Coordinates of C-alpha atoms in Angstrom, one line a residue:
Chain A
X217 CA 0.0 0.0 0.0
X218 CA 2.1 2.8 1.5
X219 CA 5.9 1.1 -0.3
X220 CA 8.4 3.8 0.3
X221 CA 7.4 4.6 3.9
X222 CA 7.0 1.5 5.1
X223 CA 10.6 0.1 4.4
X224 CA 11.4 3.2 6.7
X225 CA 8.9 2.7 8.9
X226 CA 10.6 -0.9 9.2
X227 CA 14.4 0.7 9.6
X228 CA 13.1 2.6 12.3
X229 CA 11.2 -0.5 14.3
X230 CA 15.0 -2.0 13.8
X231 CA 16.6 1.2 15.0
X232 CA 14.5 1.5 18.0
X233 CA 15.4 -2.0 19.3
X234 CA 18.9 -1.8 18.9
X235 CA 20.3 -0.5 22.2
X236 CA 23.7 0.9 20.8
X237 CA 24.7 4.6 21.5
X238 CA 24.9 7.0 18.5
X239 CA 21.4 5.4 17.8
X240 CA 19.6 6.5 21.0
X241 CA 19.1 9.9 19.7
X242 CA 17.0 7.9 16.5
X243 CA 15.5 5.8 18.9
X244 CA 14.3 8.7 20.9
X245 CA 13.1 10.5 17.7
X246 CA 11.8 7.3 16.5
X247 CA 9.4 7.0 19.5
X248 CA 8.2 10.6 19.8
X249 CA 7.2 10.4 16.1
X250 CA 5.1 7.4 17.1
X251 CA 3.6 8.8 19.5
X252 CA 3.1 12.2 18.1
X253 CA 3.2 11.6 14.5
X254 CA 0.4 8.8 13.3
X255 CA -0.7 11.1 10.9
X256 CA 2.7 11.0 9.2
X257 CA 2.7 6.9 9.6
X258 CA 1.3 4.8 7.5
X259 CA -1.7 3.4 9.5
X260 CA -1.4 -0.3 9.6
X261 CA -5.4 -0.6 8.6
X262 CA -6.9 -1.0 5.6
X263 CA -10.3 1.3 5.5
X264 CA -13.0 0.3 3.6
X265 CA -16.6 2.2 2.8
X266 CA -19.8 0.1 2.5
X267 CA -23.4 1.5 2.0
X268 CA -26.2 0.0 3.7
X269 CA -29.1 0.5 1.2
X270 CA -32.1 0.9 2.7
X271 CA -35.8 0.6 1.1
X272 CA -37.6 2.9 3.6
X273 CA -41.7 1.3 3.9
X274 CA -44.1 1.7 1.9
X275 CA -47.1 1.1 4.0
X276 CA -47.5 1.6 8.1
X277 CA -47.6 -1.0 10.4
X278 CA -50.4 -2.6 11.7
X279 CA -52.0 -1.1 14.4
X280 CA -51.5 -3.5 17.8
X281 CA -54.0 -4.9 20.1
X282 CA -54.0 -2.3 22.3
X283 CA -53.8 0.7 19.8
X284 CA -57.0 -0.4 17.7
X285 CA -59.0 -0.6 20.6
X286 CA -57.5 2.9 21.9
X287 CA -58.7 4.1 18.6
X288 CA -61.9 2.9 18.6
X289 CA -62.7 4.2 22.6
X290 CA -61.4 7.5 21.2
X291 CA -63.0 8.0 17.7
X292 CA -66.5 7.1 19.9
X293 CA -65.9 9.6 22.7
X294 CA -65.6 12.1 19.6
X295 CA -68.4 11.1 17.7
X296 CA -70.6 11.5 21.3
X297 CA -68.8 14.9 21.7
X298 CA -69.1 16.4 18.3
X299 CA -71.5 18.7 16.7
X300 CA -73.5 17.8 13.5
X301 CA -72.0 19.1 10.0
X302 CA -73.6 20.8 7.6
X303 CA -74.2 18.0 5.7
X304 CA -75.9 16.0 8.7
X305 CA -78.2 18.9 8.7
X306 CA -79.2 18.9 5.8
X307 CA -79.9 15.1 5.6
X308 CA -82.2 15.5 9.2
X309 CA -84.2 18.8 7.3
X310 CA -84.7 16.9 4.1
X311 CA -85.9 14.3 6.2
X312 CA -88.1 16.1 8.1
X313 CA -89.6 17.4 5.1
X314 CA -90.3 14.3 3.6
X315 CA -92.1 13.3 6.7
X316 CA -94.1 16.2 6.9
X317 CA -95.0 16.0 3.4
X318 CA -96.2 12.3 3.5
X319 CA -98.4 12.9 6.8
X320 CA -99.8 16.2 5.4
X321 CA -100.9 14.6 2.3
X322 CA -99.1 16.0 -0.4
X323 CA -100.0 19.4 0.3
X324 CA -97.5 21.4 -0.6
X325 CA -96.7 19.4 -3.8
X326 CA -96.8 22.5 -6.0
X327 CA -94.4 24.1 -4.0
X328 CA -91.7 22.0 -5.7
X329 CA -92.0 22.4 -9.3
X330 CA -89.7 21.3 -12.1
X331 CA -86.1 22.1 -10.2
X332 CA -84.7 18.7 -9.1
X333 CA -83.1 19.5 -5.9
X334 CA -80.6 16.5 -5.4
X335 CA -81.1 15.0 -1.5
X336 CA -78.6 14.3 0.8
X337 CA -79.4 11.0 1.0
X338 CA -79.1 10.8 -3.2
X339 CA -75.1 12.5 -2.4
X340 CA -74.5 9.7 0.1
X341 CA -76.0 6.7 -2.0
X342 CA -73.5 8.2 -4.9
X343 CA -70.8 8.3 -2.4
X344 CA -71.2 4.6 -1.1
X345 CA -71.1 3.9 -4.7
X346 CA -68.0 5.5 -5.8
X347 CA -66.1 3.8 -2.5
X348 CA -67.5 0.1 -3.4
X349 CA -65.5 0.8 -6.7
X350 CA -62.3 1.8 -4.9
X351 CA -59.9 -1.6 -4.7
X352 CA -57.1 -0.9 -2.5
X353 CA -54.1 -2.7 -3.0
X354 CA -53.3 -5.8 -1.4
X355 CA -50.7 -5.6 1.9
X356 CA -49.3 -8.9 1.4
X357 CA -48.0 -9.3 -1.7
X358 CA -47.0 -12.2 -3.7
X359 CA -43.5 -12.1 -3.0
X360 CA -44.5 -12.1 0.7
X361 CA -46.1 -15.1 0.2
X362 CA -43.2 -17.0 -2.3
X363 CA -40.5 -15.3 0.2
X364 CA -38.8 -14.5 -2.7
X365 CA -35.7 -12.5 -1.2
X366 CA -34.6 -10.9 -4.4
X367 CA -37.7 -9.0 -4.6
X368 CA -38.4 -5.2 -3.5
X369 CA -42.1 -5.7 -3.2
X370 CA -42.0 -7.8 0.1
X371 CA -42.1 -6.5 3.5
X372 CA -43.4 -3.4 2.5
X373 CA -44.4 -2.5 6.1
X374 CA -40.7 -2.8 7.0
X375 CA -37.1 -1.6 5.9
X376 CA -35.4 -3.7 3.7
X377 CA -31.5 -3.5 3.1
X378 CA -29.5 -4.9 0.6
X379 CA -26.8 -7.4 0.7
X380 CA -24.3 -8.9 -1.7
X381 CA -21.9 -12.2 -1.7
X382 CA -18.6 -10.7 -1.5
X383 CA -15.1 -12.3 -1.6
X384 CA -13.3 -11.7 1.1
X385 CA -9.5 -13.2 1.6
X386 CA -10.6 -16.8 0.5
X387 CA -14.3 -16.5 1.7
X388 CA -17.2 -16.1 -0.3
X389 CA -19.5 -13.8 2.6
X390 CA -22.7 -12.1 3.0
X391 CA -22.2 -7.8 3.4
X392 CA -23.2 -5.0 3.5
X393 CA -21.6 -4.0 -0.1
X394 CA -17.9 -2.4 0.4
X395 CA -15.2 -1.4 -1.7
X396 CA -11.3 -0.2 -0.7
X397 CA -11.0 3.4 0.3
X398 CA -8.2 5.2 -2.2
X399 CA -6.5 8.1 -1.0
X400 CA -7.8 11.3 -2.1
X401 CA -11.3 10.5 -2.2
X402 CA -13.9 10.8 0.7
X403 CA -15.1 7.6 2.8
X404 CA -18.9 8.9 1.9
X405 CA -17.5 9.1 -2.3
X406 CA -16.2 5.5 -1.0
X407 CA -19.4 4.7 0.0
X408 CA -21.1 5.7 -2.9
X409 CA -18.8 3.8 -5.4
X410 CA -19.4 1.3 -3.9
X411 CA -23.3 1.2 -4.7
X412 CA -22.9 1.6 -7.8
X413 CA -20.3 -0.9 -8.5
X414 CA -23.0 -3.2 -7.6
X415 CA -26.2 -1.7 -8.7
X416 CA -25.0 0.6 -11.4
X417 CA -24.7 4.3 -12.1
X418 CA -28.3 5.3 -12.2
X419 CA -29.6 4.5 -8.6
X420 CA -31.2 7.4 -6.9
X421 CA -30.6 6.6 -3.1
X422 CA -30.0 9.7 -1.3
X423 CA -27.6 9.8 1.5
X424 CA -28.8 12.1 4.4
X425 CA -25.0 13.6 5.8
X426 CA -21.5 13.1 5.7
X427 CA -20.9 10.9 8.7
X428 CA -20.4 7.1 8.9
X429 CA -23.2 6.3 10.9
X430 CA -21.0 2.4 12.3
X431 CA -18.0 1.2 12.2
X432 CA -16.8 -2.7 12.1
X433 CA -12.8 -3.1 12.8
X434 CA -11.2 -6.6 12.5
X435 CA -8.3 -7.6 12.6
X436 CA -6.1 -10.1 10.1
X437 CA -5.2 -13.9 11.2
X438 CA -2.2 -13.9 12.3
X439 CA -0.9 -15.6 9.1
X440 CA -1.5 -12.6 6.7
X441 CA -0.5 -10.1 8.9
X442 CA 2.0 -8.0 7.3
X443 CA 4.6 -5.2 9.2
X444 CA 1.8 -2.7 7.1
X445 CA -1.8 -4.4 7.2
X446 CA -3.3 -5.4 10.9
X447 CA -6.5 -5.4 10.1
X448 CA -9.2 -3.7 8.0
X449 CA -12.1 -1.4 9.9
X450 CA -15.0 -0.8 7.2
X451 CA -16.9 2.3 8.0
X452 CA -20.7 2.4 7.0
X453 CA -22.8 5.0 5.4
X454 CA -26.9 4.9 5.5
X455 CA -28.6 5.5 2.2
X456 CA -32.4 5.4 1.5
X457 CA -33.9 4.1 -2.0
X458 CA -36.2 7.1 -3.4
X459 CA -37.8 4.9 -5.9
X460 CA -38.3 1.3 -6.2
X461 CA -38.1 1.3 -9.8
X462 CA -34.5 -0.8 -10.2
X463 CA -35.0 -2.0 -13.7
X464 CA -32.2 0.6 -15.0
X465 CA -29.7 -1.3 -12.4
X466 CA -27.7 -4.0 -13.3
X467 CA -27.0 -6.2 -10.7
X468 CA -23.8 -8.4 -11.2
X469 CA -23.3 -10.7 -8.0
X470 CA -25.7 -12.7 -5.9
X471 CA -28.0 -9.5 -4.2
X472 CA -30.8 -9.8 -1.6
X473 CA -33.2 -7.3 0.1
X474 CA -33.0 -8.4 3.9
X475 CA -35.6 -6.8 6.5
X476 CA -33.3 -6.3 10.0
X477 CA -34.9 -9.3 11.5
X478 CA -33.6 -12.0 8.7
X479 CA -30.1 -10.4 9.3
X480 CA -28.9 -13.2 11.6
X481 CA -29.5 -15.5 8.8
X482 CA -26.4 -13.9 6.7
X483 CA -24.0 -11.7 8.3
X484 CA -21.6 -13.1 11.0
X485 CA -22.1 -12.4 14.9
X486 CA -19.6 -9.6 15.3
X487 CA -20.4 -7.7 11.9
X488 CA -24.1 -8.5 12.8
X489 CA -23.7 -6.6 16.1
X490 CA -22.1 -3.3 14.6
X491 CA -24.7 -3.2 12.0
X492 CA -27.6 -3.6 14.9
X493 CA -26.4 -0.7 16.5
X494 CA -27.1 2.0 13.9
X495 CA -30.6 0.3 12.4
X496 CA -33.7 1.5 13.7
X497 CA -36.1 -0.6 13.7
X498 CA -39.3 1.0 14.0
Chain B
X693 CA -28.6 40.5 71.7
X694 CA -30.7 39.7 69.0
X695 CA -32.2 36.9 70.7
X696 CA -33.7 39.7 73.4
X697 CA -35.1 41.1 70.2
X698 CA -36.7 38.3 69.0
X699 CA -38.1 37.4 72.7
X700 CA -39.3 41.6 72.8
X701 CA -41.1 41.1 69.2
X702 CA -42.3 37.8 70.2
X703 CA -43.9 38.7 73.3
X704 CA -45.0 41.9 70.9
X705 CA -47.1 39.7 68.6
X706 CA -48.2 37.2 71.5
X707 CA -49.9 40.1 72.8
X708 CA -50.8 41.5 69.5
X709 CA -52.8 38.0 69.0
X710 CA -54.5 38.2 72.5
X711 CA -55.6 41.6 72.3
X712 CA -57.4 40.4 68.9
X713 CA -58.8 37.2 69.6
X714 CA -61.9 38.1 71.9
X715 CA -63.2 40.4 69.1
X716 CA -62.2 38.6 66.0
X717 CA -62.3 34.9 67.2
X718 CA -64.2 34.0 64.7
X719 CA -62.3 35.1 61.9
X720 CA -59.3 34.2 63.1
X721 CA -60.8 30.1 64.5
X722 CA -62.1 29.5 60.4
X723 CA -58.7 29.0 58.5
X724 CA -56.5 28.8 61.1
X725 CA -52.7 29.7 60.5
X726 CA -53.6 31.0 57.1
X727 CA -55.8 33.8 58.3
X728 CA -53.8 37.0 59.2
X729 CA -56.1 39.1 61.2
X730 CA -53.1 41.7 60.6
X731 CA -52.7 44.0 57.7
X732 CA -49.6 45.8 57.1
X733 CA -50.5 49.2 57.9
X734 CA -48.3 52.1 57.5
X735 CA -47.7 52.7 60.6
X736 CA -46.4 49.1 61.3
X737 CA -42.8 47.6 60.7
X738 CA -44.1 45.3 58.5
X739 CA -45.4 48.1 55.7
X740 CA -44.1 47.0 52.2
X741 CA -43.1 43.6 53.3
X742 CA -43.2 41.7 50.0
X743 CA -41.8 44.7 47.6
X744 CA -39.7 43.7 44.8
X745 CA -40.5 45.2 41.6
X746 CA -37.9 48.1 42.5
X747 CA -35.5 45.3 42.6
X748 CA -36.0 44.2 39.3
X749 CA -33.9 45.9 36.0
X750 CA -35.8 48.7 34.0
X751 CA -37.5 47.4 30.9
X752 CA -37.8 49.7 28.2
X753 CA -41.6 50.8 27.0
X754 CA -43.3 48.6 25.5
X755 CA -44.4 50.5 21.8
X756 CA -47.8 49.6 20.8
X757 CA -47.4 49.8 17.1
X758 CA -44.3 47.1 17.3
X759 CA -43.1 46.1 13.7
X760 CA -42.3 42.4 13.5
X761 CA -38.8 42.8 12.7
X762 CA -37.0 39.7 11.0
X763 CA -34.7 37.7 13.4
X764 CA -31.7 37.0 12.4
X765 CA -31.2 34.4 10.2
X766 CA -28.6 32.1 11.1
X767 CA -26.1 30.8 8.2
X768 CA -24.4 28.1 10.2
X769 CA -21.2 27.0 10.2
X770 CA -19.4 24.1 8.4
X771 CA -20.0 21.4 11.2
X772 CA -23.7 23.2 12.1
X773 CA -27.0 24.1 9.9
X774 CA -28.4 27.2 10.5
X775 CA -32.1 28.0 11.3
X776 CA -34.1 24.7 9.5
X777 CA -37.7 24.9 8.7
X778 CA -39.5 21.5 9.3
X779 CA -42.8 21.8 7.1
X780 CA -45.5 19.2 7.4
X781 CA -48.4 19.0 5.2
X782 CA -51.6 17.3 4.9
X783 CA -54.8 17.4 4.2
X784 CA -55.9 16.5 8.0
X785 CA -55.8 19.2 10.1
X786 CA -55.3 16.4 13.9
X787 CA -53.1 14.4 12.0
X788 CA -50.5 17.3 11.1
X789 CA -50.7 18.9 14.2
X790 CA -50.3 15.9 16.1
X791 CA -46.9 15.1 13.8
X792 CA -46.3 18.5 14.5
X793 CA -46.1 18.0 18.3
X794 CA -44.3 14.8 18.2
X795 CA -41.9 16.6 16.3
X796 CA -41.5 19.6 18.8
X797 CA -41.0 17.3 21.5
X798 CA -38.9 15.0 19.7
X799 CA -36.5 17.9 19.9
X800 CA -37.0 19.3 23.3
X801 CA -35.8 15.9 24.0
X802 CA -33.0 15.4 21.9
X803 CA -31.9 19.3 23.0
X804 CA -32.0 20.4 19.5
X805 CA -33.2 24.1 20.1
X806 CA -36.4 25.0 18.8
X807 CA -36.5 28.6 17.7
X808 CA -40.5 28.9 16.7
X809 CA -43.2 26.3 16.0
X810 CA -45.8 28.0 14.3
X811 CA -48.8 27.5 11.5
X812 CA -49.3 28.7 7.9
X813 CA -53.1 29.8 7.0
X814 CA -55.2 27.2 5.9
X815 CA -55.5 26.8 1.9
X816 CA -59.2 25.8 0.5
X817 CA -59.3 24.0 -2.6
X818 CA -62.8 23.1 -4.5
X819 CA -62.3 20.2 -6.8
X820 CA -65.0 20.5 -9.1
X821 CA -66.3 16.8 -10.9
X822 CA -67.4 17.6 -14.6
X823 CA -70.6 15.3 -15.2
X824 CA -70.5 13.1 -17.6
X825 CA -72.9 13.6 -19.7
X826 CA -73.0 17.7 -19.6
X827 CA -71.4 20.5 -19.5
X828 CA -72.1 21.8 -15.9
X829 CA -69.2 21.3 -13.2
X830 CA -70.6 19.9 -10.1
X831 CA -68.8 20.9 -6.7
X832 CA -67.5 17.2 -5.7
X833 CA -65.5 18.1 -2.3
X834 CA -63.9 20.9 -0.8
X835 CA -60.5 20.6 0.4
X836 CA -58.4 22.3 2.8
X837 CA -54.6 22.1 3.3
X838 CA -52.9 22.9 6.7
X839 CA -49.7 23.1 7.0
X840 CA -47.1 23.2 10.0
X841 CA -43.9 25.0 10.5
X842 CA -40.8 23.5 13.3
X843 CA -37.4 25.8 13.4
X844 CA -35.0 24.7 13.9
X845 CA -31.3 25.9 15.5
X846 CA -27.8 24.7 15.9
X847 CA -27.7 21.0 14.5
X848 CA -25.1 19.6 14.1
X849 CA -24.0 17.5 10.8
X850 CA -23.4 14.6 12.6
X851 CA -26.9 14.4 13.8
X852 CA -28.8 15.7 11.3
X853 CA -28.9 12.3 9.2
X854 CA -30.3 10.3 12.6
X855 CA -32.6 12.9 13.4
X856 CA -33.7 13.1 9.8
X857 CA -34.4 9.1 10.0
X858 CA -36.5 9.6 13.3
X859 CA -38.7 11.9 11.5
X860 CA -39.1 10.6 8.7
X861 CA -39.6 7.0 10.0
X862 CA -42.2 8.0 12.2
X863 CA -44.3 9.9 9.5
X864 CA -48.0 9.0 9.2
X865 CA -49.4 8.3 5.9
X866 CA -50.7 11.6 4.0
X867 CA -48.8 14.2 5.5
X868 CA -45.9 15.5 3.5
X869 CA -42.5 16.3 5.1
X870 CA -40.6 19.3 3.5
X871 CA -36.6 20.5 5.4
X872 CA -35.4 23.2 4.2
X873 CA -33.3 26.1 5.3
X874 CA -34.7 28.9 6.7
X875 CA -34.5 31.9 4.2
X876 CA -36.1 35.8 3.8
X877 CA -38.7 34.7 1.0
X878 CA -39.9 32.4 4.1
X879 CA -40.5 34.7 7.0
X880 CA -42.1 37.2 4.3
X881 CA -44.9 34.5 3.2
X882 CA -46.2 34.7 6.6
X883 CA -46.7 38.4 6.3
X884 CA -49.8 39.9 4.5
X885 CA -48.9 42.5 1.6
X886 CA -50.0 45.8 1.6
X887 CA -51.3 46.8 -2.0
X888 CA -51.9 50.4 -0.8
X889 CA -48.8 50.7 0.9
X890 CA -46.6 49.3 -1.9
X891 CA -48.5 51.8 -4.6
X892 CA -47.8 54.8 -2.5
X893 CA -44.2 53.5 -2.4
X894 CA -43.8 53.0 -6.3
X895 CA -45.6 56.7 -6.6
X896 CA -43.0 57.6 -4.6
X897 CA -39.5 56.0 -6.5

């Protein structure tokens, strides 16, 4: 990674050991620049971004138990309370009327010549006629009921995140998709590259700030550990879907949209845990 | 020496009490300890026991004819937004407040300062339903759109994004959330135009 300083980075390790004379005053340097100067080292990490891809829900949850029947108690303490509209009026005038006309005989039937004066009851029947045409769409939907995991359309009370097979070293793992940070470039642009490498250029997720919201360090087995590379933290950015429409993305690699609860099928226990802490689940 | 005093006012007020308890027994027996049968006269040591107004710093008069003057718009720095509007609309005038109020509190918790929380006038919309077989629109439903204003001060970039999730996340279904920085053409929508004022003006340039 880091060639040229890290041969001297190296020298000085060897320096600092060595207990001869004329090289105390390099040791001494050696170790206030390690202890002052990390910015100047070559950190021994390997960053990565990744981009946890969220589909934000579509439809609220269900109300519980306790919440309908709080609803109901409090939608009839308002109905008792409330006034009538104007419409409510109306209807109980127009019914009066009607009433008084059918006990009085049809007396005043030439008061209401040819003007058709459209009832209230006429504006509900048309009303309860135009809602019994209304289909609403269905909140479990087929892919909810094939569990098909590559699909957006399931869950859609719930926030789904995406997650890709990645190699890692020799293993072929479930994450959260990451890519090497270069230098020069911001962990959020990092991020970013990131998502598209995997879902292409034309994804419109929107990213709400510059800040990783988690960060997962591990470090190397011992047998790849190098004087340069310990361990690799990856630092993760949150990103919400604005549409669902991902026909214009072409998706390489194995993919699946995971709600936060199916998580513990895929991702391992430690990287599971960092990634729990910055999901809400709500 | 001060303990004398206290015995001399003591005894003072001990006989103070007698001396009124045959003719005011009554008063004094219905509330007890509450009831002070004394006033403080001018005449007594206790006379303006209890001032504190001349304690207190001068405020300047209060004008009558005030003009709502613009505060000061805050630009914020690199790691800190300014003053943030929070708009909610919806057509349901309970359900928007309500959000409204979670909102608030949501950031008296969170101590994210709330600068003003405040309410845009009502719009009315008719949406007229064009019969089908005639000319004539009929009035179908008239609709009225409320809207809700929460600003915001001094958050930081690192929060924003988590606060942003809260909000959104908690949304109900119909109401519309708008963030957006707080700017002059803002503050100037809540104000009613003068057309008479503004012609004099123009007469005037």
């Amino acid at each position: 990674m880091f060639p040229g300083t890290s041969g001297g980075r190296g020298a000085r390790r060897e320096r600092g050991g060595n207990m001869a004379a004329p090289v105390s005053v390099m040791a001494a340097s050696a170790r206030w620049g390690r202890r002052f100067g990390t910015a100047a080292a070559p950190r021994p990490w390997r960053l990565f971004g990744a981009m946890c891809l969220l589909r934000p829900p579509r439809i609220t949850q269900p109300l519980e138990k306790e919440e309908e029947e709080m609803a109901a108690l409090m939608a009839q303490i308002e109905l008792e309370k409330s006034q009538y509209s104007d419409h409510e009026i109306r209807k109980l005038q127009e019914e009066e009327q009607l009433r008084r006309r059918k006990e009085s005989a049809y007396d005043d039937e030439d008061e209401a010549p040819g003007k058709t004066v459209i009832m209230a009851q006429d504006l509900e029947d048309k009303w309860e006629q135009k809602l019994l045409q209304f289909k609403a769409a269905p909140r479990i939907t087929d892919a909810d009921k094939n569990n098909d995991r590559m699909s957006l359309n399931r869950k859609l009370d719930s926030n789904l995140m995406l997650l890709v097979k990645q190699k890692i070293g020799n293993q072929q793992l479930w994450l959260l998709p990451q890519v090497e940070w270069q230098p020069g470039e911001t962990l959020r642009g990092t991020a970013e590259r990131a998502m598209a490498m995997f879902l292409g250029d034309r994804i419109q997720a929107k990213v709400l700030g510059n800040a990783p919201h988690g960060i997962y360090k591990y470090k190397y087995p011992r047998a790849i550990r190098t004087e340069d590379t310990v361990g690799a933290k990856v630092f993760f950015f949150k990103a919400f879907l604005q549409s669902s429409d991902l026909s214009q993305a072409e998706l390489k690699e194995d993919h699946l949209w995971v709600a936060k609860d199916e998580l513990g099928d895929y991702l391992k226990l430690e990287y599971l845990k960092k990634v729990n802490r910055f999901l809400l689940d709500l | 020496m001060l303990c004398l005093m206290k015995g001399m006012l003591l005894k003072q007020v001990f006989a103070l009490s007698r001396a009124a308890t045959p003719r005011e027994s009554h008063l004094c027996a219905a509330g007890g300890a509450l009831v002070s049968c004394h006033r403080h006269y001018r005449s007594r040591p206790t006379h303006g026991i209890g001032r504190f107004k001349y304690l207190l710093p001068k405020e300047a008069p209060k004008k009558k004819k005030d003009k709502v003057q613009m505060k000061e718009i805050d630009v914020g720095t690199e790691h800190e937004y300014g003053d943030l509007n929070i708009q909610m609309t919806s057509y349901d005038m309970c359900l928007v407040e309500h959000f409204a109020q979670y909102v608030h509190r949501l950031c008296n918790q969170l101590s994210v300062r709330v600068k003003e929380s405040y309410a845009m006038p009502t719009k009315t919309n008719e949406v007229l339903f064009l019969e089908e077989r005639g000319s004539k629109m009929q009035l179908d439903a008239v609709l009225t759109t409320h809207q809700r204003v929460v600003q915001i001060s001094g958050l930081s970039s690192t929060f924003a994004p988590i606060l942003l999730e809260v909000i959104q996340s908690n949304q109900p279904e119909g109401v519309h959330l708008l963030v957006k920085e707080h700017t002059e053409a803002d503050f100037k929508s809540r104000l009613k135009s003068r057309p008479e004022l503004e012609e004099l003006l123009a007469q005037m340039s």
